[in-house]
Amino acid sequence: EVSALRGQWLEARTLDGAVRAEQAITVSPGAASHLAIQPAGRVQALVGGVGGTVSVRVLDGDDVNTANGVMSLTTNVAIIAGLAIAGPLREWSMAWTPGRTLAGLSLGPYTLVGGAILLFAAFGLGTSLLMRGLVPINPDLRWDWNPLGTYLRSIRMVRRTVVWDAIVVWSTFWGAAALVLAIIPEYQDPMMLTPTWFSILLAAFGVGIGPGSVTAGLVSGPRIRGGLVVVGGLGCGAIFMLLGMLTPQDFGTGAIGYWMLWGLLFIAAFFAGLFLIPLTTIQMLWSPSTGRARVLCTANAMCFLMMTLTGGAFAVLRDARLIEPYHAFLGAGSLLVGAAMWAWIGRGRSILVCDTPS
């Protein structure tokens, strides 16, 4: 519950950054205000991962950080729910589908999983259709067959500004996150985890990052607290480096080792939430108003580029047996510690002194 979000406006912006739909958010003290903004968080979760045709955030009001933190929480609730049901559904599908047919076709072991994915996709499409009042901002705009052109123009728009510094640190985090998501499956066999317990382990990161995001929003209030980037980066990076020095066998196959690993991932994710919210707010509030959405899409593209590079490097090194998979945690931790130090004493120090625009 966030009781301080009165009189704010939820704005939907097109790719060219202009407001084309608004919806008032009315919140009364003690009310379950997260229900008022949960639909916006759901839309952001659906479109944010692919660059986004619409960027949804609370852009005005005294508690913009809190609002964005709660939206981050609702996004992670959706992620946690998906992870939580993935393992049991996989086990059920593998046990139920053998020998069964549908319309004369044999069902595969992952038929139920595929069906669930289609249902979620249909739900996402239906949610997007509920957005009303959006009209083309520039119907005469010519189609550009070069997708890199928009990215390069957006980078030139914000380079040598605090927005660019935030994008660099932001994309570094997602490069580290891609490594972590690639490493965790390597723990399943040594720890003898069933798909259900493995899903719960994966959910640890989502469970932690939500409360961390909300905490960052509450601590920040109406201001941008760049120091949280340093605290979050150093905390999350330190835990990853600790995991890089431990082997899956160190956690054993019992409940104590399992929940110890789960707890370390949860704490790391909590620090990650502290790390991300100030960066999100900087990108939202300091991007040029005429190109905000394009800048945000460029930031997403840089995230995916970093995720591709780190994930690809991990796959090559692992398959060549040049590293033990769990040692890649050292790389993820080094990326985050390096990003935090760069924001603390390096070129990215503008993040520390940044505040909300007047």
PDB file of N, CA and C in Angstrom, residues 25 45-46 62 86 131 145 165 192 199 202 212 228 238 265 279 281 287 291 335-336:
ATOM      1  N   ILE A  25      -4.931   8.956 -11.288  1.00  0.00           N
ATOM      2  CA  ILE A  25      -4.815   7.933 -10.253  1.00  0.00           C
ATOM      3  C   ILE A  25      -5.321   8.534  -8.950  1.00  0.00           C
ATOM      4  N   ALA A  45       5.357  -4.568 -18.193  1.00  0.00           N
ATOM      5  CA  ALA A  45       5.987  -5.887 -18.221  1.00  0.00           C
ATOM      6  C   ALA A  45       5.854  -6.519 -19.601  1.00  0.00           C
ATOM      7  N   LEU A  46       4.722  -6.284 -20.260  1.00  0.00           N
ATOM      8  CA  LEU A  46       4.475  -6.917 -21.539  1.00  0.00           C
ATOM      9  C   LEU A  46       5.254  -6.261 -22.667  1.00  0.00           C
ATOM     10  N   ASP A  62       4.707  14.074  -6.390  1.00  0.00           N
ATOM     11  CA  ASP A  62       5.751  14.155  -5.377  1.00  0.00           C
ATOM     12  C   ASP A  62       6.427  12.822  -5.107  1.00  0.00           C
ATOM     13  N   ALA A  86       6.037 -22.704 -13.481  1.00  0.00           N
ATOM     14  CA  ALA A  86       6.725 -23.356 -14.601  1.00  0.00           C
ATOM     15  C   ALA A  86       7.180 -24.758 -14.244  1.00  0.00           C
ATOM     16  N   MET A 131      -5.968  -0.202 -23.780  1.00  0.00           N
ATOM     17  CA  MET A 131      -5.421   1.161 -23.811  1.00  0.00           C
ATOM     18  C   MET A 131      -6.157   1.961 -24.878  1.00  0.00           C
ATOM     19  N   TRP A 145      13.993   1.769 -42.712  1.00  0.00           N
ATOM     20  CA  TRP A 145      14.365   0.364 -42.750  1.00  0.00           C
ATOM     21  C   TRP A 145      15.628   0.083 -41.947  1.00  0.00           C
ATOM     22  N   ASP A 165      25.111   8.173 -18.755  1.00  0.00           N
ATOM     23  CA  ASP A 165      25.786   7.477 -17.654  1.00  0.00           C
ATOM     24  C   ASP A 165      24.862   6.435 -17.035  1.00  0.00           C
ATOM     25  N   MET A 192      20.569 -31.951  -7.103  1.00  0.00           N
ATOM     26  CA  MET A 192      19.477 -32.927  -7.261  1.00  0.00           C
ATOM     27  C   MET A 192      18.118 -32.263  -7.070  1.00  0.00           C
ATOM     28  N   SER A 199      12.354 -24.222 -10.041  1.00  0.00           N
ATOM     29  CA  SER A 199      11.556 -23.019 -10.329  1.00  0.00           C
ATOM     30  C   SER A 199      11.537 -22.087  -9.124  1.00  0.00           C
ATOM     31  N   LEU A 202      14.793 -20.232  -8.989  1.00  0.00           N
ATOM     32  CA  LEU A 202      14.824 -19.137  -9.956  1.00  0.00           C
ATOM     33  C   LEU A 202      13.993 -17.946  -9.479  1.00  0.00           C
ATOM     34  N   GLY A 212      13.131  -4.723  -3.007  1.00  0.00           N
ATOM     35  CA  GLY A 212      14.249  -3.794  -3.128  1.00  0.00           C
ATOM     36  C   GLY A 212      13.873  -2.552  -3.906  1.00  0.00           C
ATOM     37  N   LEU A 228      22.122   5.112  -3.831  1.00  0.00           N
ATOM     38  CA  LEU A 228      21.570   3.760  -3.817  1.00  0.00           C
ATOM     39  C   LEU A 228      22.167   2.905  -4.930  1.00  0.00           C
ATOM     40  N   ALA A 238      29.029  -8.070  -4.418  1.00  0.00           N
ATOM     41  CA  ALA A 238      29.758  -8.825  -3.400  1.00  0.00           C
ATOM     42  C   ALA A 238      29.173 -10.221  -3.217  1.00  0.00           C
ATOM     43  N   LEU A 265      20.602 -15.465  -3.103  1.00  0.00           N
ATOM     44  CA  LEU A 265      20.041 -14.885  -4.332  1.00  0.00           C
ATOM     45  C   LEU A 265      18.998 -13.821  -4.000  1.00  0.00           C
ATOM     46  N   LEU A 279      18.333   4.639 -11.395  1.00  0.00           N
ATOM     47  CA  LEU A 279      18.689   4.655 -12.814  1.00  0.00           C
ATOM     48  C   LEU A 279      17.446   4.782 -13.686  1.00  0.00           C
ATOM     49  N   THR A 281      14.602   6.207 -12.803  1.00  0.00           N
ATOM     50  CA  THR A 281      14.067   7.560 -12.647  1.00  0.00           C
ATOM     51  C   THR A 281      14.886   8.570 -13.431  1.00  0.00           C
ATOM     52  N   SER A 287      15.576  12.412 -19.663  1.00  0.00           N
ATOM     53  CA  SER A 287      15.606  12.267 -21.122  1.00  0.00           C
ATOM     54  C   SER A 287      14.876  13.433 -21.769  1.00  0.00           C
ATOM     55  N   GLY A 291      12.034  13.141 -27.140  1.00  0.00           N
ATOM     56  CA  GLY A 291      12.544  11.849 -27.590  1.00  0.00           C
ATOM     57  C   GLY A 291      12.687  10.848 -26.466  1.00  0.00           C
ATOM     58  N   LEU A 335      31.331  -7.093 -12.789  1.00  0.00           N
ATOM     59  CA  LEU A 335      30.618  -6.096 -13.587  1.00  0.00           C
ATOM     60  C   LEU A 335      29.865  -5.112 -12.697  1.00  0.00           C
ATOM     61  N   LEU A 336      29.172  -5.630 -11.680  1.00  0.00           N
ATOM     62  CA  LEU A 336      28.373  -4.764 -10.822  1.00  0.00           C
ATOM     63  C   LEU A 336      29.248  -3.913  -9.910  1.00  0.00           C
TER      64      LEU A 336
END
